[in-house]
Short mmCIF file of C-alpha atoms and ligand atoms in Angstrom, two decimals:
data_model
loop_
_atom_site.label_atom_id
_atom_site.label_comp_id
_atom_site.label_asym_id
_atom_site.label_seq_id
_atom_site.Cartn_x
_atom_site.Cartn_y
_atom_site.Cartn_z
CA UNK A 1 0.08 0.03 -0.43
CA UNK A 2 1.53 3.29 -0.91
CA UNK A 3 2.13 5.47 2.02
CA UNK A 4 -0.44 8.16 1.80
CA UNK A 5 -0.26 11.57 3.39
CA UNK A 6 -2.27 14.99 3.16
CA UNK A 7 -1.32 18.55 4.35
CA UNK A 8 -4.59 19.86 4.74
CA UNK A 9 -4.49 23.95 5.26
CA UNK A 10 -7.75 26.00 5.20
CA UNK A 11 -7.09 28.62 2.79
CA UNK A 12 -8.55 31.37 5.29
CA UNK A 13 -4.96 33.34 5.28
CA UNK A 14 -1.31 33.25 4.94
CA UNK A 15 0.53 30.07 6.37
CA UNK A 16 2.82 30.28 9.07
CA UNK A 17 6.15 28.47 9.97
CA UNK A 18 3.86 26.20 12.64
CA UNK A 19 1.78 25.27 9.17
CA UNK A 20 4.93 24.93 7.57
CA UNK A 21 6.06 22.35 10.16
CA UNK A 22 3.19 19.95 9.27
CA UNK A 23 3.47 20.51 5.79
CA UNK A 24 7.50 19.70 5.97
CA UNK A 25 7.32 16.45 8.48
CA UNK A 26 4.18 15.02 5.88
CA UNK A 27 6.57 15.93 2.85
CA UNK A 28 9.45 14.56 4.29
CA UNK A 29 7.38 11.13 5.59
CA UNK A 30 5.82 11.06 1.85
CA UNK A 31 9.62 11.35 1.01
CA UNK A 32 11.08 8.69 3.36
CA UNK A 33 8.38 6.19 2.32
CA UNK A 34 8.58 6.65 -1.47
CA UNK A 35 4.95 7.73 -0.83
CA UNK A 36 2.22 10.63 -1.99
CA UNK A 37 1.62 14.17 -0.33
CA UNK A 38 -2.01 15.44 -1.46
CA UNK A 39 -2.25 18.97 -0.88
CA UNK A 40 -5.68 19.25 0.25
CA UNK A 41 -7.35 22.71 1.14
CA UNK A 42 -9.72 22.28 3.31
CA UNK A 43 -11.69 25.19 2.36
CA UNK A 44 -15.53 24.29 3.22
CA UNK A 45 -15.82 27.92 5.07
CA UNK A 46 -17.02 29.23 2.05
CA UNK A 47 -17.16 33.20 3.72
CA UNK A 48 -13.80 32.74 5.05
CA UNK A 49 -12.28 30.96 1.99
CA UNK A 50 -10.37 32.74 -0.75
CA UNK A 51 -8.91 31.60 -3.82
CA UNK A 52 -5.70 34.11 -3.13
CA UNK A 53 -4.85 32.03 -0.08
CA UNK A 54 -4.97 28.99 -1.75
CA UNK A 55 -2.88 30.54 -4.67
CA UNK A 56 -0.25 31.50 -2.07
CA UNK A 57 0.12 28.28 0.19
CA UNK A 58 0.72 26.59 -3.17
CA UNK A 59 3.36 29.49 -3.70
CA UNK A 60 4.46 28.98 -0.46
CA UNK A 61 5.15 25.20 -0.45
CA UNK A 62 7.08 25.76 -3.58
CA UNK A 63 9.12 28.02 -2.18
CA UNK A 64 9.95 25.39 0.70
CA UNK A 65 10.73 23.08 -1.82
CA UNK A 66 7.28 20.99 -1.55
CA UNK A 67 5.92 20.03 -4.71
CA UNK A 68 2.36 17.65 -4.08
CA UNK A 69 1.73 14.82 -5.65
CA UNK A 70 -2.28 15.27 -6.11
CA UNK A 71 -4.46 18.53 -5.03
CA UNK A 72 -7.79 18.51 -3.84
CA UNK A 73 -10.56 20.48 -2.68
CA UNK A 74 -12.99 19.56 -0.32
CA UNK A 75 -15.50 22.17 -1.57
CA UNK A 76 -15.55 20.02 -4.95
CA UNK A 77 -16.52 16.75 -2.61
CA UNK A 78 -19.79 17.99 -1.25
CA UNK A 79 -21.42 15.08 -3.03
CA UNK A 80 -19.56 12.65 -1.16
CA UNK A 81 -19.61 14.47 2.10
CA UNK A 82 -23.73 14.80 1.94
CA UNK A 83 -23.90 10.90 1.10
CA UNK A 84 -21.46 10.26 4.54
CA UNK A 85 -23.91 12.57 6.14
CA UNK A 86 -26.82 10.69 4.80
CA UNK A 87 -25.64 7.29 6.11
CA UNK A 88 -24.95 8.69 9.53
CA UNK A 89 -28.24 10.19 9.89
CA UNK A 90 -29.60 6.89 8.37
CA UNK A 91 -27.80 4.91 11.46
CA UNK A 92 -28.88 6.97 13.83
CA UNK A 93 -25.64 8.33 14.51
CA UNK A 94 -26.12 12.02 13.67
CA UNK A 95 -29.24 14.29 15.21
CA UNK A 96 -30.41 16.79 15.18
CA UNK A 97 -29.55 19.34 18.34
CA UNK A 98 -31.49 22.78 18.75
CA UNK A 99 -29.80 24.76 21.75
CA UNK A 100 -28.38 27.87 21.28
CA UNK A 101 -25.04 28.95 22.21
CA UNK A 102 -26.27 30.47 24.94
CA UNK A 103 -28.13 27.47 26.27
CA UNK A 104 -25.46 25.12 25.86
CA UNK A 105 -22.98 27.95 27.77
CA UNK A 106 -25.92 28.10 30.61
CA UNK A 107 -25.60 24.03 30.88
CA UNK A 108 -21.62 23.76 30.98
CA UNK A 109 -21.92 26.51 33.87
CA UNK A 110 -24.36 24.48 35.83
CA UNK A 111 -22.40 21.32 35.39
CA UNK A 112 -18.89 23.16 36.25
CA UNK A 113 -20.65 24.19 39.65
CA UNK A 114 -21.45 20.95 40.28
CA UNK A 115 -17.66 19.63 39.55
CA UNK A 116 -19.07 17.52 36.60
CA UNK A 117 -17.11 17.46 32.92
CA UNK A 118 -18.64 20.02 30.56
CA UNK A 119 -20.15 17.26 28.65
CA UNK A 120 -23.62 17.71 26.40
CA UNK A 121 -26.77 15.85 27.67
CA UNK A 122 -27.56 14.91 24.34
CA UNK A 123 -31.08 16.15 24.75
CA UNK A 124 -31.33 16.29 21.81
CA UNK A 125 -31.62 12.42 21.03
CA UNK A 126 -35.25 12.79 23.13
CA UNK A 127 -37.07 16.18 22.26
CA UNK A 128 -40.81 15.64 22.53
CA UNK A 129 -43.32 17.00 20.14
CA UNK A 130 -43.89 20.20 21.96
CA UNK A 131 -40.29 20.55 22.31
CA UNK A 132 -39.90 20.46 18.61
CA UNK A 133 -42.84 22.75 17.92
CA UNK A 134 -41.72 25.55 19.98
CA UNK A 135 -38.34 25.59 18.24
CA UNK A 136 -39.85 25.45 14.59
CA UNK A 137 -41.95 28.31 15.99
CA UNK A 138 -38.89 29.99 17.52
CA UNK A 139 -37.39 29.89 13.79
CA UNK A 140 -34.57 27.72 15.23
CA UNK A 141 -32.50 25.47 12.87
CA UNK A 142 -30.83 22.55 13.70
CA UNK A 143 -27.41 21.56 14.33
CA UNK A 144 -25.99 17.98 13.89
CA UNK A 145 -24.40 16.05 16.40
CA UNK A 146 -22.69 12.62 15.81
CA UNK A 147 -23.29 9.92 18.34
CA UNK A 148 -20.01 9.33 20.38
CA UNK A 149 -19.84 5.34 20.29
CA UNK A 150 -19.35 5.59 24.63
CA UNK A 151 -22.71 3.94 25.98
CA UNK A 152 -24.04 0.12 25.47
CA UNK A 153 -27.13 0.59 23.56
CA UNK A 154 -28.40 3.59 26.19
CA UNK A 155 -27.20 7.12 24.98
CA UNK A 156 -28.12 8.57 28.44
CA UNK A 157 -25.62 6.38 30.12
CA UNK A 158 -21.95 6.42 28.63
CA UNK A 159 -19.40 4.28 30.28
CA UNK A 160 -15.56 4.62 29.63
CA UNK A 161 -14.84 4.17 26.15
CA UNK A 162 -11.35 4.09 25.27
CA UNK A 163 -9.55 4.64 21.92
CA UNK A 164 -6.52 3.47 21.35
CA UNK A 165 -3.77 4.36 18.75
CA UNK A 166 0.21 3.98 18.44
CA UNK A 167 0.72 7.39 17.40
CA UNK A 168 4.10 8.17 14.59
CA UNK A 169 5.48 10.88 17.38
CA UNK A 170 3.43 10.21 20.91
CA UNK A 171 3.41 6.34 21.14
CA UNK A 172 0.57 4.48 22.75
CA UNK A 173 -2.26 6.92 22.85
CA UNK A 174 -5.66 6.83 24.71
CA UNK A 175 -9.00 9.09 24.41
CA UNK A 176 -11.84 8.36 26.40
CA UNK A 177 -14.85 8.89 24.51
CA UNK A 178 -17.07 9.23 27.41
CA UNK A 179 -15.23 12.41 28.40
CA UNK A 180 -16.23 14.16 25.12
CA UNK A 181 -19.62 16.09 23.77
CA UNK A 182 -21.22 14.53 20.89
CA UNK A 183 -19.26 16.57 18.32
CA UNK A 184 -21.05 19.36 16.28
CA UNK A 185 -20.72 18.19 12.42
CA UNK A 186 -23.19 20.10 11.08
CA UNK A 187 -23.56 23.92 11.52
CA UNK A 188 -27.15 25.81 11.93
CA UNK A 189 -26.48 26.89 8.64
CA UNK A 190 -26.14 23.77 6.92
CA UNK A 191 -22.22 23.56 6.95
CA UNK A 192 -19.92 21.28 7.81
CA UNK A 193 -17.06 21.30 10.73
CA UNK A 194 -14.01 20.34 9.25
CA UNK A 195 -14.51 17.01 10.70
CA UNK A 196 -16.64 15.09 8.48
CA UNK A 197 -15.41 16.03 5.53
CA UNK A 198 -12.13 15.43 6.59
CA UNK A 199 -12.61 11.87 7.22
CA UNK A 200 -14.56 11.34 4.37
CA UNK A 201 -11.92 12.54 2.27
CA UNK A 202 -9.18 10.92 4.01
CA UNK A 203 -10.91 7.65 3.62
CA UNK A 204 -11.47 8.38 -0.28
CA UNK A 205 -7.87 9.91 -1.09
CA UNK A 206 -6.50 6.31 0.76
CA UNK A 207 -4.65 8.73 2.93
CA UNK A 208 -2.57 6.29 5.22
CA UNK A 209 -1.48 8.14 7.62
CA UNK A 210 -2.75 11.68 9.02
CA UNK A 211 0.06 13.91 10.41
CA UNK A 212 -0.93 17.13 12.16
CA UNK A 213 -0.47 19.15 15.38
CA UNK A 214 -1.00 17.91 18.27
CA UNK A 215 -4.27 20.35 19.34
CA UNK A 216 -5.75 17.70 17.21
CA UNK A 217 -5.26 14.96 19.47
CA UNK A 218 -8.63 14.88 21.12
CA UNK A 219 -10.23 15.32 17.44
CA UNK A 220 -8.41 11.86 16.83
CA UNK A 221 -10.61 10.04 19.59
CA UNK A 222 -13.92 11.39 17.65
CA UNK A 223 -12.55 11.20 14.04
CA UNK A 224 -11.19 7.36 14.69
CA UNK A 225 -15.03 7.05 15.89
CA UNK A 226 -16.35 8.56 12.50
CA UNK A 227 -14.29 6.12 10.74
CA UNK A 228 -15.23 3.26 12.08
CA UNK A 229 -19.01 4.46 11.96
CA UNK A 230 -18.72 5.00 7.96
CA UNK A 231 -17.32 1.52 7.97
CA UNK A 232 -13.48 2.17 7.28
CA UNK A 233 -10.42 1.04 9.09
CA UNK A 234 -8.74 4.83 10.46
CA UNK A 235 -5.30 5.14 9.22
CA UNK A 236 -2.21 5.79 11.30
CA UNK A 237 -1.66 9.08 13.05
CA UNK A 238 1.26 11.44 14.21
CA UNK A 239 1.05 14.26 16.30
CA UNK A 240 3.46 16.85 16.35
CA UNK A 241 4.16 19.44 18.78
CA UNK A 242 3.31 22.87 18.07
CA UNK A 243 5.76 25.73 17.43
CA UNK A 244 5.07 29.22 19.27
CA UNK A 245 6.67 32.31 19.12
CA UNK A 246 9.89 33.10 21.04
CA UNK A 247 7.95 34.47 23.86
CA UNK A 248 5.80 31.31 24.33
CA UNK A 249 2.59 32.55 22.04
CA UNK A 250 1.12 30.22 19.74
CA UNK A 251 1.11 30.89 15.71
CA UNK A 252 -2.00 32.35 13.90
CA UNK A 253 -2.71 33.24 10.71
CA UNK A 254 -3.11 37.03 11.83
CA UNK A 255 0.87 36.77 12.62
CA UNK A 256 1.56 38.23 10.08
CA UNK A 257 5.34 38.35 10.14
CA UNK A 258 5.73 34.72 11.04
CA UNK A 259 4.14 33.86 7.21
CA UNK A 260 6.14 31.95 4.86
CA UNK A 261 5.74 34.77 2.52
CA UNK A 262 6.90 37.38 5.00
CA UNK A 263 9.90 35.31 5.42
CA UNK A 264 10.47 34.83 1.74
CA UNK A 265 9.76 38.81 1.43
CA UNK A 266 12.76 38.99 3.82
CA UNK A 267 15.13 37.07 2.23
CA UNK A 268 15.53 33.86 4.29
CA UNK A 269 16.85 30.80 2.14
CA UNK A 270 13.73 28.42 2.17
CA UNK A 271 16.17 25.84 3.49
CA UNK A 272 17.13 27.88 6.59
CA UNK A 273 13.62 28.19 7.48
CA UNK A 274 12.77 24.58 6.65
CA UNK A 275 15.54 22.93 8.37
CA UNK A 276 14.11 24.70 11.76
CA UNK A 277 10.64 24.03 11.36
CA UNK A 278 11.41 20.88 10.59
CA UNK A 279 14.34 20.04 13.32
CA UNK A 280 12.91 22.22 16.52
CA UNK A 281 11.25 20.52 18.74
CA UNK A 282 12.70 17.33 17.85
CA UNK A 283 15.23 15.58 20.13
CA UNK A 284 18.59 15.60 17.29
CA UNK A 285 20.81 19.33 17.01
CA UNK A 286 19.05 22.04 15.00
CA UNK A 287 21.42 22.85 11.67
CA UNK A 288 21.31 24.41 8.85
CA UNK A 289 20.34 21.70 6.21
CA UNK A 290 21.45 22.43 2.53
CA UNK A 291 19.53 20.97 0.72
CA UNK A 292 15.68 18.94 1.13
CA UNK A 293 17.60 15.70 0.14
CA UNK A 294 19.88 15.78 3.21
CA UNK A 295 16.67 17.15 5.57
CA UNK A 296 14.74 14.27 4.32
CA UNK A 297 17.71 11.72 5.24
CA UNK A 298 18.42 13.27 8.56
CA UNK A 299 14.59 13.77 10.06
CA UNK A 300 13.22 11.05 12.00
CA UNK A 301 9.40 11.56 12.87
CA UNK A 302 9.75 9.79 16.25
CA UNK A 303 12.48 12.27 17.24
CA UNK A 304 9.85 14.81 17.80
CA UNK A 305 9.44 15.93 21.36
CA UNK A 306 6.05 16.26 23.45
CA UNK A 307 6.16 19.97 24.56
CA UNK A 308 5.67 23.00 22.61
CA UNK A 309 9.09 24.18 20.78
CA UNK A 310 10.20 28.09 20.40
CA UNK A 311 10.84 29.24 17.27
CA UNK A 312 13.10 32.23 17.68
CA UNK A 313 13.68 34.80 14.33
CA UNK A 314 17.09 35.00 15.86
CA UNK A 315 18.52 31.02 15.44
CA UNK A 316 16.67 31.38 12.09
CA UNK A 317 19.17 34.21 11.29
CA UNK A 318 22.31 32.05 12.37
CA UNK A 319 20.96 29.22 10.51
CA UNK A 320 20.46 31.53 7.24
CA UNK A 321 23.98 32.83 7.63
CA UNK A 322 25.33 29.68 7.90
CA UNK A 323 23.76 28.51 4.62
CA UNK A 324 24.71 31.40 2.56
CA UNK A 325 28.26 31.34 3.90
CA UNK A 326 28.37 27.96 1.97
CA UNK A 327 26.38 29.04 -1.38
CA UNK A 328 28.54 28.95 -4.54
CA UNK A 329 28.21 31.94 -7.20
CA UNK A 330 26.20 29.78 -9.59
CA UNK A 331 23.30 29.48 -6.58
CA UNK A 332 22.82 33.40 -6.36
CA UNK A 333 24.01 35.05 -9.08
CA UNK A 334 20.60 35.77 -10.51
CA UNK A 335 19.51 36.87 -7.42
CA UNK A 336 22.54 39.31 -6.82
CA UNK A 337 21.88 40.82 -10.07
CA UNK A 338 18.20 41.48 -9.04
CA UNK A 339 19.84 42.77 -5.81
CA UNK A 340 21.99 45.15 -7.54
CA UNK A 341 24.91 43.51 -6.44
CA UNK A 342 26.58 42.67 -10.30
CA UNK A 343 29.81 41.51 -9.48
CA UNK A 344 31.32 38.42 -10.63
CA UNK A 345 32.42 35.60 -8.75
CA UNK A 346 35.51 36.83 -6.89
CA UNK A 347 32.85 39.43 -5.44
CA UNK A 348 30.50 36.88 -3.88
CA UNK A 349 33.40 34.44 -2.84
CA UNK A 350 34.83 37.67 -1.24
CA UNK A 351 31.63 39.13 0.64
CA UNK A 352 29.49 35.75 1.14
CA UNK A 353 31.21 35.01 4.81
CA UNK A 354 29.85 38.34 5.85
CA UNK A 355 26.28 37.97 5.17
CA UNK A 356 23.44 37.33 6.86
CA UNK A 357 21.01 37.40 3.66
CA UNK A 358 22.19 37.03 -0.51
CA UNK A 359 20.46 40.27 -0.42
CA UNK A 360 22.66 42.15 1.69
CA UNK A 361 25.85 41.79 -1.02
CA UNK A 362 24.06 44.93 -2.20
CA UNK A 363 25.99 46.79 0.65
CA UNK A 364 29.48 45.70 0.23
CA UNK A 365 28.80 46.02 -3.84
CA UNK A 366 27.91 49.64 -3.33
CA UNK A 367 31.04 50.31 -0.98
CA UNK A 368 33.44 48.80 -3.66
CA UNK A 369 31.32 50.85 -6.23
CA UNK A 370 31.75 53.85 -4.46
CA UNK A 371 32.41 53.95 -0.85
CA UNK A 372 32.72 57.33 1.23
CA UNK A 373 36.01 56.88 2.36
CA UNK A 374 36.69 57.75 6.12
CA UNK A 375 39.94 59.31 7.19
CA UNK A 376 40.62 60.37 11.04
CA UNK A 377 42.36 63.68 11.47
CA UNK A 378 45.35 61.58 13.12
CA UNK A 379 45.61 59.16 10.17
CA UNK A 380 45.98 61.83 7.23
CA UNK A 381 49.65 61.63 6.63
CA UNK A 382 49.92 57.83 7.18
CA UNK A 383 46.87 57.31 4.50
CA UNK A 384 48.85 59.16 1.96
CA UNK A 385 51.78 57.50 3.01
CA UNK A 386 50.46 54.29 2.19
CA UNK A 387 48.76 56.08 -1.20
CA UNK A 388 52.52 56.09 -2.45
CA UNK A 389 53.23 52.85 -1.78
CA UNK A 390 50.48 51.08 -3.86
CA UNK A 391 51.83 48.64 -5.86
CA UNK A 392 51.34 48.62 -9.71
CA UNK A 393 48.50 46.72 -11.34
CA UNK A 394 47.75 43.93 -11.83
CA UNK A 395 45.98 43.30 -8.62
CA UNK A 396 45.43 40.12 -7.48
CA UNK A 397 44.63 38.51 -3.90
CA UNK A 398 48.25 39.08 -2.75
CA UNK A 399 48.30 42.39 -3.54
CA UNK A 400 46.86 43.31 -0.03
CA UNK A 401 49.79 41.58 2.03
CA UNK A 402 52.79 42.96 -0.31
CA UNK A 403 50.97 46.73 -0.07
CA UNK A 404 50.70 46.48 3.52
CA UNK A 405 54.21 44.72 4.06
CA UNK A 406 55.60 47.77 2.43
CA UNK A 407 53.44 50.45 4.58
CA UNK A 408 54.41 48.95 7.85
CA UNK A 409 58.17 48.96 6.72
CA UNK A 410 58.15 52.73 5.80
CA UNK A 411 55.51 53.48 8.72
CA UNK A 412 56.48 51.74 11.22
CA UNK A 413 52.56 50.70 12.17
CA UNK A 414 51.11 47.54 12.41
CA UNK A 415 48.15 45.52 13.56
CA UNK A 416 45.21 47.71 14.04
CA UNK A 417 47.11 50.64 13.64
CA UNK A 418 48.06 49.69 10.39
CA UNK A 419 44.82 47.95 8.31
CA UNK A 420 42.12 49.89 10.69
CA UNK A 421 42.55 53.21 8.55
CA UNK A 422 43.19 51.95 5.39
CA UNK A 423 39.78 49.43 5.59
CA UNK A 424 38.07 52.86 6.63
CA UNK A 425 39.23 54.88 3.82
CA UNK A 426 39.17 52.24 1.29
CA UNK A 427 35.69 50.67 2.32
CA UNK A 428 33.84 53.85 5.25
CA UNK A 429 33.53 50.81 7.09
CA UNK A 430 35.31 49.08 9.73
CA UNK A 431 34.31 45.95 9.92
CA UNK A 432 33.41 43.72 6.44
CA UNK A 433 35.13 41.46 4.30
CA UNK A 434 39.19 40.42 3.73
CA UNK A 435 40.27 43.40 2.45
CA UNK A 436 42.48 41.24 0.58
CA UNK A 437 39.91 39.89 -1.34
CA UNK A 438 38.07 43.14 -1.96
CA UNK A 439 41.30 45.00 -2.83
CA UNK A 440 41.26 44.09 -6.48
CA UNK A 441 37.80 44.51 -6.86
CA UNK A 442 37.92 48.26 -5.78
CA UNK A 443 41.23 48.74 -8.07
CA UNK A 444 44.28 50.81 -8.37
CA UNK A 445 42.38 53.94 -9.44
CA UNK A 446 39.54 54.14 -6.99
CA UNK A 447 41.58 53.03 -4.40
CA UNK A 448 43.88 56.01 -4.77
CA UNK A 449 41.05 58.37 -5.53
CA UNK A 450 39.88 56.87 -1.82
CA UNK A 451 43.44 57.14 -0.17
CA UNK A 452 43.69 60.86 -0.82
N1 LIG B 1 -8.09 22.05 8.15
C1 LIG B 1 -7.67 21.24 9.33
C2 LIG B 1 -7.06 22.30 10.11
O1 LIG B 1 -5.98 23.32 9.95
C3 LIG B 1 -7.02 20.07 9.21
C4 LIG B 1 -6.41 19.02 10.28
C5 LIG B 1 -6.00 17.72 9.72
O2 LIG B 1 -4.64 17.67 9.78
O3 LIG B 1 -7.03 16.89 9.70
O4 LIG B 1 -6.61 22.35 11.24
#
C-alpha cells in the first residue's frame, strides 16, 4: 500500500511557520517512504476561504521545496460529504440539536458548579413533539451532532470507552469518548465543520497516515469513531508538537511576521526556514541543512518531542547566515543581479562570509563601487604615505599583503593601527570582508582616489 499523507490547510489566511512544520513533516515522511503527498484545501468555510490564499499556500510550499503529488479541494467533494452525512443520519448516528450557544453555555456552567465535566447532555436525542414545535415556531434551525459510541445501547448512560492508537510521534495514545461531548458536525446554516469532510476525504483519497499538530489529539479520538461509523479502518496518526513565538505565544494566521510569505520577502533561504521548522522541537540537533534531500535523510518523525517548541527568529538568522556562507556563485548569481550587486564570482566569494542574507551583498557592492572614505584626522598623513606605496597593477589577492608589508616597513605601524585606517578609507566601514579579497575589486584607480 502506498503511504499517502495530506497537508490540509484551510485557505483562510497566509500560512505561517507552524503550518510549514506540518507540511514539511508530511512531505518528508512521504518522501522517506516512497509515498504520495496530497495538498488538500479544507475550504468548506465558503465565507472565509479565498482563492488568493489557496494560491499563496501553493506558492509558499513551492518556495519551501514541497511539490504536491496531488491537489484536492474539499469544496468540490460535497456529494461525498452529503452521502456520508446521509449514512450517519440513516444509522441514527447524526442527530439534530436546537440549543442556542447561550443555552449550551448555561448548561456547561451548571455542570461546572456541580464539579462535573462540560459534556453535552444529549437532549437532542429525546425532544418531545411540544419542544420541537416550539423550536420550529421560534424559527430555530438545527445543528447536527455525531453520537459517540460510548454507551452499550442506551446513549443516556455513557461509559468509559477508550479509543487507542499508536501515534507515530507520541507512542500509544488513549482518548476516553465518555469524556467528550458529541461533536457538532453540521452547523445551523447547514455547513459542515471540518471534522466529517476530513474523514470522508481521508477515506476516499486513501490517506494512510494523518500527520498534524497535537492540538488535534482529541479530534483524533472522535475521528477514529467516525471512520469506523462509516465502515472504514482508521489510518495511522502522528501528532507533532506545535511551535510558539519566542515569547511562547501560539502562532496564528494573523501573526503576519512569521508567515512564509513574509519570511520569503525578507530574503530568508527556504532551506534555513525548512531546517528550523523541521528540526526544532526534536531530540536531534537544529542545524542548517543545505538541501531537502539531506533533510529527508536526516529527519526522524519519532525524534519529535512532546512539548511545544519556540521558534526564534534569531536562531533562523544564524542558520540562514550559515547557509549563505556556503552558497556557490551559481546558486545566487540571478538574485545578486536583482539585488543590484552585479559583481562576479570573485566578488561573491569575497563577501559571502560577511552576509546574513544573500541580498545584503548589495551593501558591499556599493562599498566597492562607491564608498565614502572615512579618514580620521590623525591618520591623514599615514593614509597618504600608504597611497604612495600602492603597487602597480595587475592586482590579485596577494596585492594587499605586499602593499601592507611595504606600508608597515615605512611607517612602523602594525596590527589594527595599520589595517583599520586603510579599511575605513577604502570601504567607509570599520568591519567587513577580507581586504585582500576586495582590494583587487576596488582596483588601483579607485583605491588611490579614496586614499587622497
Ligand atoms: N484543516 C484542518 C486544520 O487546518 C486540518 C486538520 C487535519 O490535518 O486534519 O486544522
